Structures are given as structure tokens and as C-alpha cells.
Amino acid sequence: MQTRISNSLLIGAILGVVVLGYVSDMASRRAGLLFTSGLVTISTLMATLALQVHPSHNMLWYFVIVRGICGFGVGGEYPPSAAAGLEESDDFKRRYRGPVFVSFTTLMATTASPILMIIYLICLKATDNNLPVTFHAIYSIATILPAIIMVLRFFMTDSTLYHHSNFKRQRKPARFYWVLVRRYWKRLFTTSLAFFLYDFINFPNSIMSSTIISSLVKDGNIQTTAIWQVILAALPIPGVIVGAWLTNSIGRRYTGMAGFAGYVVLGFIIGGTYAKLSQHIAAFVVLYGLLQAFGHMGPGATIGLISTESFPTAMRGMGYSVATAFGRTGAAVGTQCFTPLQDAAGDSATFYLLGGVAILGMIVYWFLPESGKLDLEKEDRELEEYLAGHGFVMEKKY
């Protein structure tokens, strides 16, 4: 049942990414974002009531369903928000498109992690470790936040780029999609593979970090464990800031490769010294946090950016959604690989696997497009000319 609860969020996220990627291109970014924030609000409210469902077996199945719905909403957030974020960044200051995009996407998500852990710690402390009350408090807060965001999104508008280039009125037979795939298959393949490898490493390691820290806390105190988790969650933030700066300084590809290189070096170091590190939780948290910082600096900061910049405006949501769906699939596969490996060979073996996969990540990144050099408006014009050459005239009217 624990596996079902974990996988329901992932499966929902994969479906949400694919569906909303299409919706955000064919309807509008705003419509997609309103729908997903509404869905997250409703599903989180439903999750708040999970403890009222009896018997416990029914409660767990209820939670599986609710997490699947929430996962659909959370996954669906990615394509319209990434597409809208990039287009607004380009309108704001084209030269700083990359750093602005990373600052308002990856940096915000990474900063939210320790804030959420602090809220969790405060709730634990305030309730004197009363877990049912803490559960209700956390999910109540989690219901309010997306509701506020949904209200704010009523006042947003789609970007200028999307107004000038979209498929809303385009006739779309099956051959139309084949024409798009034939032109952009290389970008789809490389970005999807890079996303798969990054999430294969990042997602299971984020899950395992809490389990490992819990095992290292001698007295098993839940508040002490939470404090170490807050520290660990905060350490990747400087990595994202450095990554945002490097996207312009050395380029998207080299920034991602540098991050994967950090994974390789620190993964093998932690794996080789795990027996000693496990006796000193502070040293382990610092090294593990540094490893996560490299990940967030490299592929964490750049893979979403490259996946959105690599596709023209009219199909940006769909292109990004395919890459992200492969990423979420990598997260599911990684979880199924890392957990049995951890059980069979110990925690140290997972870090060796991490380092090995990161080497593949560096190789894949070498073949990614240097998307920072792309002119988004030029890409849109070239798509229009390409489609016209294949019998599909884009309708200009929004």
C-alpha cells in the first residue's frame, strides 16, 4: 500500500504533464494554470479529510485516489507555467532570459522545500508530536496556498509571443503532428533522455534522504530528524543561484555538465566513505547537501530551461510536457531501482549508482542544443514557414 500511495502521485503527475502540455498550447496558458491550481486546491482539501475515512484500509485507498488527483494537478502545473514563465522572461529582458527563468521557477521550488520543512517542524512542536493534528494543520495550510494562487491567476494574461503564435485555430489532422515530430524529434529525444536521467537520480535520493537521516539520528527523535531535514533542504539553494548565473556565463549545456560532474565526484566519495560518514550526521548532511547543490546547480537549473527554449511558442507546452513526462517516468523507475538496491546492498551502493548514472547524464548533455543562443521569435517564424511548406498555414488571429 505504501508503494501505491507513492506511485499514485507520480502516475497522476505524468498524466497531468501530458494532458496540460497539450491544453496549454491548444487553449491557453492561463486556462491551464487556472484548472491545475483549482484541482490542487480541491484534492488537497480532500486529503485533509482522509483521517475521517474508516476503516483504515478504506482510508488508505481514499488517500491513493486523492494523491493521484493532486498529482495530476501538480504535474499539470509544469507545462503551462514553464511556457508562460519563459515567454514572460523573454519579454522582460531577452539577454537575461535564462537567469530570470531559473530564478522564478527552480529557485522558488527549491526555496519552498526548507520553508515547508520549517512549517512541518513548527506544527510538530506546537502539537507536541501529535501526528493527526499535525497532519490536519499541514494540509489545511496546503489548501489555502493554491487557492490564493488560483485567485491571482484570474488576473493574468497570456504572453505576447503566445498571442502571435499558437495552434488554437489550426486544423490538426494526424499528419500535422507527424510533421512536427519529424522536425523536432532530435530535441525531443535528447531533452527527454536528459530529464529521465536527472529525475532517475534526484527523485529517489530526495525520498531516501529522510529515511537515511532518520536512521542516523541516534534517539530516533522526530523533531531532531526534522531539524536535520531542514538543514539538508536549505543547502541546495545556493546551488540554484550559482546555476542561474552560470546559464549565461558558460551556457546551459556546460552548466548542466558541471552539475552532473559534481554528482559523479561526490556520489563516489559519499559511497566510499559511507561507513565513517554514518557515524557523524553533521558531516553526512553537509556532503549530501553539497551533492544536492551540484544537482540543482546543473541539471536542476537547466533541464527545464533547455526543454522550454528548444521548442517554438506554438508547441512549447507539448515539447516540454513530453520531456517532463519522461523525467517523471525516470523518477518512478529510479525509485524502483534505488529502493531494492538499498535493501540488498546498503545505502552506500545507491551513491555508486548515482555516480554512474551521472556520467551518462554528462554525455547526454553534450548533445543538447545550446538553447540560450536561440531567438524565440525567429524559431516561431521558422516553424510557420516549415508548416506552410507542408500544407499547413498557421492562423494568425488569437
GROMACS .gro file of C-alpha atoms in nm:
model
  398
    1MET     CA    1   0.000   0.000   0.000
    2GLN     CA    2   0.291   0.236   0.074
    3THR     CA    3   0.414   0.182  -0.283
    4ARG     CA    4   0.066   0.256  -0.421
    5ILE     CA    5   0.046   0.580  -0.223
    6SER     CA    6   0.388   0.690  -0.353
    7ASN     CA    7   0.322   0.584  -0.713
    8SER     CA    8  -0.025   0.742  -0.729
    9LEU     CA    9   0.130   1.090  -0.710
   10LEU     CA   10   0.385   1.005  -0.979
   11ILE     CA   11   0.134   0.845  -1.216
   12GLY     CA   12  -0.103   1.137  -1.170
   13ALA     CA   13   0.183   1.378  -1.237
   14ILE     CA   14   0.281   1.202  -1.561
   15LEU     CA   15  -0.078   1.212  -1.688
   16GLY     CA   16  -0.117   1.576  -1.581
   17VAL     CA   17   0.203   1.680  -1.758
   18VAL     CA   18   0.097   1.522  -2.088
   19VAL     CA   19  -0.264   1.645  -2.084
   20LEU     CA   20  -0.190   2.002  -1.970
   21GLY     CA   21   0.102   2.032  -2.211
   22TYR     CA   22  -0.149   1.987  -2.492
   23VAL     CA   23  -0.415   2.207  -2.329
   24SER     CA   24  -0.171   2.494  -2.264
   25ASP     CA   25  -0.081   2.505  -2.635
   26MET     CA   26  -0.428   2.448  -2.779
   27ALA     CA   27  -0.635   2.653  -2.532
   28SER     CA   28  -0.413   2.897  -2.338
   29ARG     CA   29  -0.151   2.910  -2.064
   30ARG     CA   30  -0.395   3.093  -1.837
   31ALA     CA   31  -0.670   2.832  -1.877
   32GLY     CA   32  -0.429   2.550  -1.798
   33LEU     CA   33  -0.295   2.723  -1.487
   34LEU     CA   34  -0.643   2.805  -1.356
   35PHE     CA   35  -0.751   2.444  -1.399
   36THR     CA   36  -0.445   2.294  -1.227
   37SER     CA   37  -0.448   2.531  -0.929
   38GLY     CA   38  -0.819   2.460  -0.882
   39LEU     CA   39  -0.757   2.085  -0.898
   40VAL     CA   40  -0.471   2.104  -0.646
   41THR     CA   41  -0.689   2.310  -0.409
   42ILE     CA   42  -0.979   2.063  -0.421
   43SER     CA   43  -0.763   1.749  -0.395
   44THR     CA   44  -0.561   1.890  -0.104
   45LEU     CA   45  -0.884   1.976   0.078
   46MET     CA   46  -1.000   1.618   0.018
   47ALA     CA   47  -0.668   1.488   0.157
   48THR     CA   48  -0.721   1.694   0.474
   49LEU     CA   49  -1.032   1.484   0.541
   50ALA     CA   50  -0.857   1.149   0.486
   51LEU     CA   51  -0.833   1.060   0.856
   52GLN     CA   52  -1.213   1.076   0.882
   53VAL     CA   53  -1.249   0.778   0.647
   54HIS     CA   54  -1.294   0.441   0.819
   55PRO     CA   55  -1.189   0.163   0.833
   56SER     CA   56  -0.816   0.223   0.785
   57HIS     CA   57  -0.800   0.012   0.467
   58ASN     CA   58  -1.060   0.236   0.303
   59MET     CA   59  -0.875   0.544   0.427
   60LEU     CA   60  -0.553   0.432   0.256
   61TRP     CA   61  -0.733   0.368  -0.075
   62TYR     CA   62  -0.903   0.707  -0.042
   63PHE     CA   63  -0.559   0.864   0.006
   64VAL     CA   64  -0.424   0.682  -0.301
   65ILE     CA   65  -0.705   0.827  -0.516
   66VAL     CA   66  -0.674   1.178  -0.372
   67ARG     CA   67  -0.295   1.182  -0.419
   68GLY     CA   68  -0.345   1.069  -0.779
   69ILE     CA   69  -0.582   1.362  -0.841
   70CYS     CA   70  -0.340   1.601  -0.669
   71GLY     CA   71  -0.053   1.457  -0.873
   72PHE     CA   72  -0.247   1.528  -1.193
   73GLY     CA   73  -0.285   1.891  -1.085
   74VAL     CA   74   0.075   1.929  -0.969
   75GLY     CA   75   0.213   1.764  -1.284
   76GLY     CA   76  -0.020   1.974  -1.497
   77GLU     CA   77   0.132   2.289  -1.346
   78TYR     CA   78   0.465   2.232  -1.517
   79PRO     CA   79   0.396   2.282  -1.892
   80PRO     CA   80   0.181   2.600  -1.877
   81SER     CA   81   0.387   2.761  -1.600
   82ALA     CA   82   0.720   2.679  -1.769
   83ALA     CA   83   0.598   2.803  -2.109
   84ALA     CA   84   0.444   3.120  -1.963
   85GLY     CA   85   0.749   3.182  -1.744
   86LEU     CA   86   0.992   3.159  -2.035
   87GLU     CA   87   0.781   3.381  -2.262
   88GLU     CA   88   0.743   3.648  -1.995
   89SER     CA   89   1.117   3.627  -1.919
   90ASP     CA   90   1.192   3.685  -2.287
   91ASP     CA   91   0.958   3.985  -2.293
   92PHE     CA   92   1.118   4.123  -1.977
   93LYS     CA   93   1.486   4.110  -2.077
   94ARG     CA   94   1.595   3.876  -2.356
   95ARG     CA   95   1.960   3.878  -2.256
   96TYR     CA   96   1.877   3.761  -1.903
   97ARG     CA   97   1.604   3.518  -2.009
   98GLY     CA   98   1.784   3.216  -1.860
   99PRO     CA   99   1.870   3.358  -1.515
  100VAL     CA  100   1.523   3.515  -1.480
  101PHE     CA  101   1.351   3.189  -1.573
  102VAL     CA  102   1.562   2.984  -1.329
  103SER     CA  103   1.508   3.241  -1.053
  104PHE     CA  104   1.130   3.229  -1.086
  105THR     CA  105   1.098   2.851  -1.131
  106THR     CA  106   1.372   2.627  -0.990
  107LEU     CA  107   1.484   2.874  -0.723
  108MET     CA  108   1.128   2.924  -0.597
  109ALA     CA  109   1.064   2.548  -0.584
  110THR     CA  110   1.395   2.483  -0.406
  111THR     CA  111   1.339   2.764  -0.156
  112ALA     CA  112   0.991   2.631  -0.079
  113SER     CA  113   1.136   2.298   0.038
  114PRO     CA  114   1.304   2.420   0.361
  115ILE     CA  115   1.012   2.657   0.426
  116LEU     CA  116   0.774   2.360   0.414
  117MET     CA  117   1.003   2.163   0.644
  118ILE     CA  118   1.007   2.456   0.890
  119ILE     CA  119   0.625   2.467   0.884
  120TYR     CA  120   0.624   2.091   0.948
  121LEU     CA  121   0.866   2.137   1.239
  122ILE     CA  122   0.660   2.421   1.388
  123CYS     CA  123   0.344   2.209   1.366
  124LEU     CA  124   0.520   1.918   1.535
  125LYS     CA  125   0.647   2.142   1.813
  126ALA     CA  126   0.314   2.320   1.863
  127THR     CA  127   0.121   1.991   1.885
  128ASP     CA  128   0.384   1.814   2.097
  129ASN     CA  129   0.435   1.549   1.826
  130ASN     CA  130   0.061   1.485   1.788
  131LEU     CA  131   0.074   1.347   1.433
  132PRO     CA  132  -0.302   1.355   1.348
  133VAL     CA  133  -0.326   1.723   1.447
  134THR     CA  134  -0.002   1.798   1.260
  135PHE     CA  135  -0.143   1.622   0.952
  136HIS     CA  136  -0.458   1.837   0.956
  137ALA     CA  137  -0.260   2.158   1.015
  138ILE     CA  138  -0.017   2.097   0.729
  139TYR     CA  139  -0.284   2.000   0.477
  140SER     CA  140  -0.502   2.294   0.581
  141ILE     CA  141  -0.214   2.531   0.504
  142ALA     CA  142  -0.153   2.342   0.179
  143THR     CA  143  -0.516   2.403   0.079
  144ILE     CA  144  -0.501   2.778   0.134
  145LEU     CA  145  -0.189   2.844  -0.077
  146PRO     CA  146  -0.311   2.709  -0.415
  147ALA     CA  147  -0.649   2.875  -0.354
  148ILE     CA  148  -0.475   3.214  -0.325
  149ILE     CA  149  -0.270   3.141  -0.638
  150MET     CA  150  -0.586   3.046  -0.829
  151VAL     CA  151  -0.742   3.384  -0.745
  152LEU     CA  152  -0.428   3.568  -0.860
  153ARG     CA  153  -0.429   3.376  -1.189
  154PHE     CA  154  -0.768   3.518  -1.279
  155PHE     CA  155  -0.585   3.847  -1.345
  156MET     CA  156  -0.302   3.706  -1.561
  157THR     CA  157  -0.291   3.722  -1.940
  158ASP     CA  158  -0.111   3.510  -2.196
  159SER     CA  159   0.224   3.634  -2.328
  160THR     CA  160   0.275   3.844  -2.640
  161LEU     CA  161   0.463   3.555  -2.801
  162TYR     CA  162   0.168   3.322  -2.747
  163HIS     CA  163  -0.078   3.579  -2.885
  164HIS     CA  164   0.126   3.596  -3.207
  165SER     CA  165   0.198   3.223  -3.248
  166ASN     CA  166  -0.041   2.948  -3.138
  167PHE     CA  167  -0.236   2.650  -3.268
  168LYS     CA  168  -0.577   2.749  -3.129
  169ARG     CA  169  -0.741   2.779  -3.473
  170GLN     CA  170  -0.509   2.541  -3.655
  171ARG     CA  171  -0.656   2.237  -3.830
  172LYS     CA  172  -0.480   1.937  -3.678
  173PRO     CA  173  -0.509   1.605  -3.863
  174ALA     CA  174  -0.277   1.320  -3.763
  175ARG     CA  175  -0.025   1.423  -4.031
  176PHE     CA  176   0.010   1.763  -3.864
  177TYR     CA  177   0.159   1.605  -3.551
  178TRP     CA  178   0.384   1.381  -3.758
  179VAL     CA  179   0.520   1.689  -3.938
  180LEU     CA  180   0.604   1.848  -3.601
  181VAL     CA  181   0.773   1.532  -3.469
  182ARG     CA  182   0.978   1.495  -3.788
  183ARG     CA  183   1.123   1.844  -3.741
  184TYR     CA  184   1.184   1.837  -3.366
  185TRP     CA  185   1.246   1.469  -3.285
  186LYS     CA  186   1.615   1.521  -3.202
  187ARG     CA  187   1.537   1.793  -2.948
  188LEU     CA  188   1.253   1.583  -2.806
  189PHE     CA  189   1.477   1.278  -2.771
  190THR     CA  190   1.778   1.449  -2.610
  191THR     CA  191   1.580   1.667  -2.368
  192SER     CA  192   1.360   1.371  -2.269
  193LEU     CA  193   1.662   1.148  -2.206
  194ALA     CA  194   1.838   1.418  -2.002
  195PHE     CA  195   1.521   1.476  -1.797
  196PHE     CA  196   1.486   1.099  -1.743
  197LEU     CA  197   1.841   1.063  -1.611
  198TYR     CA  198   1.818   1.365  -1.381
  199ASP     CA  199   1.489   1.259  -1.223
  200PHE     CA  200   1.615   0.899  -1.205
  201ILE     CA  201   1.883   1.032  -0.967
  202ASN     CA  202   1.715   1.326  -0.798
  203PHE     CA  203   1.371   1.196  -0.705
  204PRO     CA  204   1.463   0.870  -0.526
  205ASN     CA  205   1.755   1.039  -0.350
  206SER     CA  206   1.525   1.311  -0.219
  207ILE     CA  207   1.293   1.042  -0.083
  208MET     CA  208   1.576   0.835   0.064
  209SER     CA  209   1.738   1.132   0.237
  210SER     CA  210   1.469   1.140   0.507
  211THR     CA  211   1.499   0.764   0.561
  212ILE     CA  212   1.879   0.780   0.585
  213ILE     CA  213   1.874   1.077   0.824
  214SER     CA  214   1.612   0.904   1.041
  215SER     CA  215   1.841   0.602   1.070
  216LEU     CA  216   2.138   0.824   1.164
  217VAL     CA  217   1.957   1.010   1.444
  218LYS     CA  218   2.054   0.801   1.746
  219ASP     CA  219   1.749   0.853   1.967
  220GLY     CA  220   1.503   0.849   1.674
  221ASN     CA  221   1.353   1.181   1.788
  222ILE     CA  222   1.116   1.303   1.517
  223GLN     CA  223   1.188   1.673   1.583
  224THR     CA  224   1.566   1.622   1.569
  225THR     CA  225   1.521   1.439   1.239
  226ALA     CA  226   1.309   1.727   1.107
  227ILE     CA  227   1.576   1.984   1.203
  228TRP     CA  228   1.841   1.795   1.005
  229GLN     CA  229   1.600   1.769   0.712
  230VAL     CA  230   1.550   2.148   0.719
  231ILE     CA  231   1.927   2.198   0.703
  232LEU     CA  232   1.959   1.947   0.419
  233ALA     CA  233   1.672   2.110   0.227
  234ALA     CA  234   1.833   2.456   0.258
  235LEU     CA  235   2.177   2.357   0.128
  236PRO     CA  236   2.078   2.323  -0.244
  237ILE     CA  237   1.952   2.685  -0.260
  238PRO     CA  238   2.298   2.840  -0.323
  239GLY     CA  239   2.347   2.581  -0.597
  240VAL     CA  240   2.042   2.710  -0.787
  241ILE     CA  241   2.162   3.071  -0.753
  242VAL     CA  242   2.504   2.977  -0.893
  243GLY     CA  243   2.334   2.775  -1.169
  244ALA     CA  244   2.117   3.073  -1.269
  245TRP     CA  245   2.431   3.286  -1.306
  246LEU     CA  246   2.622   3.016  -1.496
  247THR     CA  247   2.347   2.969  -1.757
  248ASN     CA  248   2.463   3.294  -1.919
  249SER     CA  249   2.830   3.280  -1.818
  250ILE     CA  250   2.923   2.939  -1.958
  251GLY     CA  251   2.597   2.832  -2.123
  252ARG     CA  252   2.315   2.592  -2.044
  253ARG     CA  253   2.494   2.275  -2.159
  254TYR     CA  254   2.817   2.328  -1.968
  255THR     CA  255   2.628   2.428  -1.654
  256GLY     CA  256   2.435   2.101  -1.668
  257MET     CA  257   2.751   1.901  -1.730
  258ALA     CA  258   2.924   2.068  -1.435
  259GLY     CA  259   2.633   1.971  -1.211
  260PHE     CA  260   2.643   1.609  -1.325
  261ALA     CA  261   3.021   1.609  -1.270
  262GLY     CA  262   2.958   1.715  -0.909
  263TYR     CA  263   2.715   1.423  -0.878
  264VAL     CA  264   2.986   1.185  -1.002
  265VAL     CA  265   3.262   1.306  -0.768
  266LEU     CA  266   3.051   1.345  -0.454
  267GLY     CA  267   2.846   1.032  -0.524
  268PHE     CA  268   3.159   0.817  -0.527
  269ILE     CA  269   3.308   1.000  -0.225
  270ILE     CA  270   2.994   0.952  -0.013
  271GLY     CA  271   2.958   0.591  -0.129
  272GLY     CA  272   3.322   0.511  -0.046
  273THR     CA  273   3.321   0.677   0.296
  274TYR     CA  274   2.962   0.599   0.399
  275ALA     CA  275   3.063   0.370   0.687
  276LYS     CA  276   3.251   0.656   0.855
  277LEU     CA  277   3.009   0.930   0.748
  278SER     CA  278   2.715   0.745   0.902
  279GLN     CA  279   2.878   0.789   1.242
  280HIS     CA  280   2.887   1.170   1.203
  281ILE     CA  281   2.548   1.301   1.092
  282ALA     CA  282   2.670   1.662   1.051
  283ALA     CA  283   2.943   1.557   0.805
  284PHE     CA  284   2.697   1.339   0.614
  285VAL     CA  285   2.436   1.617   0.587
  286VAL     CA  286   2.696   1.868   0.462
  287LEU     CA  287   2.831   1.633   0.193
  288TYR     CA  288   2.484   1.515   0.094
  289GLY     CA  289   2.365   1.876   0.081
  290LEU     CA  290   2.664   1.968  -0.137
  291LEU     CA  291   2.577   1.681  -0.370
  292GLN     CA  292   2.219   1.808  -0.395
  293ALA     CA  293   2.350   2.162  -0.452
  294PHE     CA  294   2.550   2.044  -0.755
  295GLY     CA  295   2.243   1.868  -0.888
  296HIS     CA  296   2.027   2.178  -0.852
  297MET     CA  297   2.304   2.397  -0.997
  298GLY     CA  298   2.342   2.181  -1.307
  299PRO     CA  299   2.055   1.979  -1.450
  300GLY     CA  300   1.812   2.107  -1.187
  301ALA     CA  301   1.855   2.465  -1.307
  302THR     CA  302   1.900   2.397  -1.677
  303ILE     CA  303   1.697   2.096  -1.795
  304GLY     CA  304   1.363   2.275  -1.761
  305LEU     CA  305   1.511   2.586  -1.922
  306ILE     CA  306   1.654   2.394  -2.218
  307SER     CA  307   1.331   2.195  -2.261
  308THR     CA  308   1.125   2.514  -2.289
  309GLU     CA  309   1.368   2.715  -2.503
  310SER     CA  310   1.420   2.431  -2.752
  311PHE     CA  311   1.066   2.445  -2.891
  312PRO     CA  312   0.874   2.725  -3.066
  313THR     CA  313   0.593   2.903  -2.881
  314ALA     CA  314   0.303   2.724  -3.050
  315MET     CA  315   0.424   2.380  -2.935
  316ARG     CA  316   0.632   2.476  -2.631
  317GLY     CA  317   0.388   2.323  -2.384
  318MET     CA  318   0.374   1.993  -2.574
  319GLY     CA  319   0.752   1.973  -2.622
  320TYR     CA  320   0.817   2.048  -2.258
  321SER     CA  321   0.545   1.805  -2.145
  322VAL     CA  322   0.699   1.514  -2.336
  323ALA     CA  323   1.041   1.579  -2.179
  324THR     CA  324   0.892   1.621  -1.832
  325ALA     CA  325   0.679   1.307  -1.867
  326PHE     CA  326   0.998   1.113  -1.939
  327GLY     CA  327   1.151   1.280  -1.634
  328ARG     CA  328   0.865   1.165  -1.410
  329THR     CA  329   0.896   0.818  -1.562
  330GLY     CA  330   1.264   0.828  -1.468
  331ALA     CA  331   1.163   0.920  -1.114
  332ALA     CA  332   0.934   0.615  -1.094
  333VAL     CA  333   1.197   0.382  -1.244
  334GLY     CA  334   1.466   0.528  -1.019
  335THR     CA  335   1.256   0.468  -0.709
  336GLN     CA  336   1.202   0.106  -0.813
  337CYS     CA  337   1.579   0.064  -0.868
  338PHE     CA  338   1.723   0.254  -0.572
  339THR     CA  339   1.497   0.109  -0.301
  340PRO     CA  340   1.570  -0.262  -0.373
  341LEU     CA  341   1.940  -0.178  -0.416
  342GLN     CA  342   1.937  -0.002  -0.079
  343ASP     CA  343   1.775  -0.304   0.084
  344ALA     CA  344   2.008  -0.556  -0.083
  345ALA     CA  345   2.347  -0.380  -0.080
  346GLY     CA  346   2.312  -0.097   0.172
  347ASP     CA  347   2.292   0.281   0.148
  348SER     CA  348   2.644   0.321   0.006
  349ALA     CA  349   2.555   0.127  -0.310
  350THR     CA  350   2.291   0.384  -0.404
  351PHE     CA  351   2.556   0.656  -0.422
  352TYR     CA  352   2.770   0.445  -0.658
  353LEU     CA  353   2.465   0.401  -0.883
  354LEU     CA  354   2.403   0.777  -0.865
  355GLY     CA  355   2.760   0.850  -0.978
  356GLY     CA  356   2.738   0.602  -1.264
  357VAL     CA  357   2.410   0.741  -1.398
  358ALA     CA  358   2.550   1.096  -1.368
  359ILE     CA  359   2.828   1.001  -1.612
  360LEU     CA  360   2.557   0.912  -1.865
  361GLY     CA  361   2.393   1.246  -1.788
  362MET     CA  362   2.712   1.433  -1.881
  363ILE     CA  363   2.729   1.250  -2.214
  364VAL     CA  364   2.364   1.324  -2.298
  365TYR     CA  365   2.407   1.692  -2.207
  366TRP     CA  366   2.685   1.720  -2.464
  367PHE     CA  367   2.427   1.656  -2.737
  368LEU     CA  368   2.165   1.903  -2.611
  369PRO     CA  369   2.112   2.228  -2.804
  370GLU     CA  370   2.270   2.541  -2.657
  371SER     CA  371   1.926   2.693  -2.624
  372GLY     CA  372   2.046   3.026  -2.487
  373LYS     CA  373   2.152   3.122  -2.839
  374LEU     CA  374   1.804   3.066  -2.982
  375ASP     CA  375   1.587   3.363  -3.079
  376LEU     CA  376   1.234   3.264  -2.977
  377GLU     CA  377   1.064   3.487  -3.236
  378LYS     CA  378   1.291   3.353  -3.512
  379GLU     CA  379   1.206   2.997  -3.405
  380ASP     CA  380   0.836   3.085  -3.435
  381ARG     CA  381   0.883   3.226  -3.786
  382GLU     CA  382   1.080   2.920  -3.897
  383LEU     CA  383   0.805   2.691  -3.766
  384GLU     CA  384   0.544   2.891  -3.958
  385GLU     CA  385   0.746   2.865  -4.280
  386TYR     CA  386   0.808   2.493  -4.225
  387LEU     CA  387   0.439   2.419  -4.171
  388ALA     CA  388   0.343   2.629  -4.476
  389GLY     CA  389   0.584   2.421  -4.683
  390HIS     CA  390   0.395   2.109  -4.573
  391GLY     CA  391   0.048   2.245  -4.643
  392PHE     CA  392  -0.043   2.387  -4.301
  393VAL     CA  393  -0.092   2.764  -4.292
  394MET     CA  394  -0.091   2.897  -3.935
  395GLU     CA  395  -0.392   3.112  -3.845
  396LYS     CA  396  -0.257   3.440  -3.706
  397LYS     CA  397  -0.569   3.552  -3.522
  398TYR     CA  398  -0.560   3.483  -3.147
   0.00000   0.00000   0.00000
